[in-house]
Each structure stands twice: as structure tokens, then as C-alpha cells.
Amino acid sequence: LQNNLIEILCSVDAGTSNKYHEIKGQNFHQVVWDNLEQYAQLNNDSVIVKYIFMDENASGTEVLAFINMCRLKQISKISISRDIRKYRGVLSASSENMPEQMFRAMALMMFEAIKNNIEVYFDVNWPVFSDDEIFKIKSLALEIAKKSNYCISDLDSEKYFKSTTHLSENTITEKSITV
């Protein structure tokens, strides 16, 4: 990690301990965040924390708690994804059944991340969002920014907004990390 030979991608999927336990079936929320903090201290550019949106975690409370943990643990990159078991078509991403609330929660996460100088990626493993869906999320984030009197040009900045990207072959995913 220190020599930029690997990248860490960890899917936390919750902002609070209770929700983490509900989703993951284990209560390692604090342990995972503490480990991510240590990795970020070694090489922050090589750590991405992923949030897979699903019905159970698409609330403002979870989103704000997640961003707060990123801020506290000095995480500078996040990846937004969605539950592809429920909201994905056979060959391509599909939002036909994805509730508006989920888009709004993703937009809130994007806005709060940018406000806290955290780069936003849309699923770093493979494209699960169409360009139209990313545009919708970004547009909703811009609406939040306007209502908050936040500098909108920051939301347009490529410094913070990253579309689908693919990590290197040296990326360590959450499946290869043992707690």
C-alpha cells in the first residue's frame, strides 16, 4: 500500500453500527472503519470506501453517518453502487424499479461527500449505472446544493465527480480482506 502497488476497496454499506450488523450479519463496523483509517494513513489515495445502496440503507441518517465516518477516518474517496441483485437488468443497469428515494439518497451522499472534499466514484468494479442515471443523481445533488446555498461549481468539478472507473489489477476488494 505504501508503495502504490495495491489499492483497497472496502464495501461498508452502512453508516451506523446497527445498520451494518443488520446488513452484514456481523458487528465489525468499528473494526472495519478503524482498519480503513490505518490504511488511509499509509496511503489515502489507494483507499476507496464503497456504499452499496439497497432498500435497507437508503436513508438520510445512514448516508450522513457514512460520510461522517469517512470524514473522521480521513477517507478521501468513495464509490456509490446499488444492489444489483434487485436493481439490475439482465445485460445492463436498470432503474425501472429503483425508488426515487434511492436516487435522492445517492444524491445526498454525493453532495455531502463533495462538501467534505471526498471524491465520488460510481461503482468502481463495473458500470452499474447508465449515463442517464448518473446525470439524474448529479442533477439531484445540484438541487440539494442550491437549496443549501452551496457553491454549485464545486459539484461540477471533475476533481470531485468521477464517473465509472476501473481499478487496477492490484486492487484488493472487500472479499479479500479478513477482519
XYZ file of C-alpha atoms in Angstrom, residues 58-174:
117
model
C -31.064 4.289 1.583
C -31.881 6.743 4.362
C -30.533 10.183 5.077
C -29.473 9.022 8.534
C -27.271 6.253 7.136
C -25.842 8.447 4.386
C -24.905 11.245 6.788
C -23.405 8.781 9.286
C -21.373 7.148 6.483
C -19.989 10.482 5.264
C -19.241 11.470 8.858
C -17.229 8.250 9.334
C -15.344 8.944 6.103
C -14.551 12.434 7.364
C -13.496 11.220 10.821
C -11.316 8.433 9.388
C -9.869 10.766 6.722
C -11.147 8.765 3.755
C -10.840 10.808 0.568
C -12.577 8.534 -1.971
C -15.929 6.776 -2.004
C -17.741 4.611 -4.502
C -21.509 4.696 -4.871
C -23.156 1.498 -6.057
C -26.521 -0.217 -5.842
C -27.881 -3.645 -5.051
C -27.568 -5.243 -8.467
C -29.469 -8.312 -7.277
C -32.585 -6.152 -7.131
C -31.953 -3.141 -9.360
C -30.108 -4.504 -12.371
C -31.373 -5.776 -15.691
C -30.023 -8.886 -17.380
C -27.426 -7.128 -19.532
C -27.323 -3.578 -18.264
C -28.130 -1.449 -15.292
C -31.824 -0.778 -14.890
C -33.504 1.733 -12.637
C -37.055 0.850 -13.656
C -37.877 -0.411 -10.167
C -35.420 1.699 -8.224
C -37.352 4.059 -5.947
C -36.897 7.799 -6.240
C -35.824 7.818 -2.577
C -32.766 5.746 -3.521
C -31.737 8.254 -6.193
C -32.225 11.044 -3.649
C -30.117 9.217 -1.048
C -27.340 8.753 -3.624
C -27.551 12.447 -4.478
C -27.345 13.367 -0.797
C -24.253 11.176 -0.461
C -22.661 12.800 -3.490
C -23.415 16.289 -2.196
C -22.185 15.585 1.342
C -19.046 13.888 0.051
C -18.137 16.809 -2.171
C -18.887 19.231 0.636
C -16.322 17.293 2.702
C -13.677 17.142 -0.072
C -14.294 13.455 -0.755
C -14.049 12.233 -4.350
C -17.102 10.388 -5.643
C -16.960 7.391 -7.966
C -19.902 5.496 -9.391
C -19.169 1.820 -8.847
C -15.523 1.178 -9.481
C -15.801 -2.512 -10.406
C -18.113 -2.346 -13.410
C -20.726 0.045 -14.726
C -23.976 -0.475 -12.817
C -25.301 2.975 -13.677
C -26.274 4.294 -17.064
C -25.124 7.754 -18.080
C -28.719 8.935 -17.633
C -28.808 7.620 -14.070
C -25.529 9.310 -13.194
C -26.873 12.521 -14.710
C -30.044 12.174 -12.606
C -28.055 11.647 -9.391
C -25.794 14.591 -10.191
C -28.816 16.778 -11.015
C -30.468 15.877 -7.720
C -27.195 16.675 -5.921
C -27.168 20.073 -7.646
C -30.721 20.676 -6.379
C -29.561 19.901 -2.839
C -26.634 22.273 -3.311
C -28.894 25.084 -4.483
C -31.216 24.623 -1.506
C -28.190 24.661 0.790
C -26.637 27.748 -0.820
C -23.553 25.666 -1.582
C -21.157 26.715 -4.333
C -22.518 24.782 -7.294
C -19.302 24.993 -9.294
C -17.749 22.537 -6.809
C -20.317 19.921 -7.847
C -19.381 20.404 -11.484
C -15.694 19.947 -10.772
C -14.049 16.828 -12.186
C -11.835 16.955 -9.105
C -14.714 15.523 -7.108
C -17.027 13.867 -9.597
C -15.736 10.678 -11.176
C -17.815 8.556 -13.492
C -17.359 4.816 -13.765
C -13.737 3.884 -13.477
C -11.939 0.575 -13.318
C -9.309 -0.072 -10.700
C -6.022 -1.729 -11.406
C -5.496 -5.478 -11.289
C -3.812 -4.948 -7.916
C -6.988 -3.755 -6.219
C -7.827 -5.560 -3.023
C -11.581 -5.817 -2.621
C -13.626 -6.406 0.488
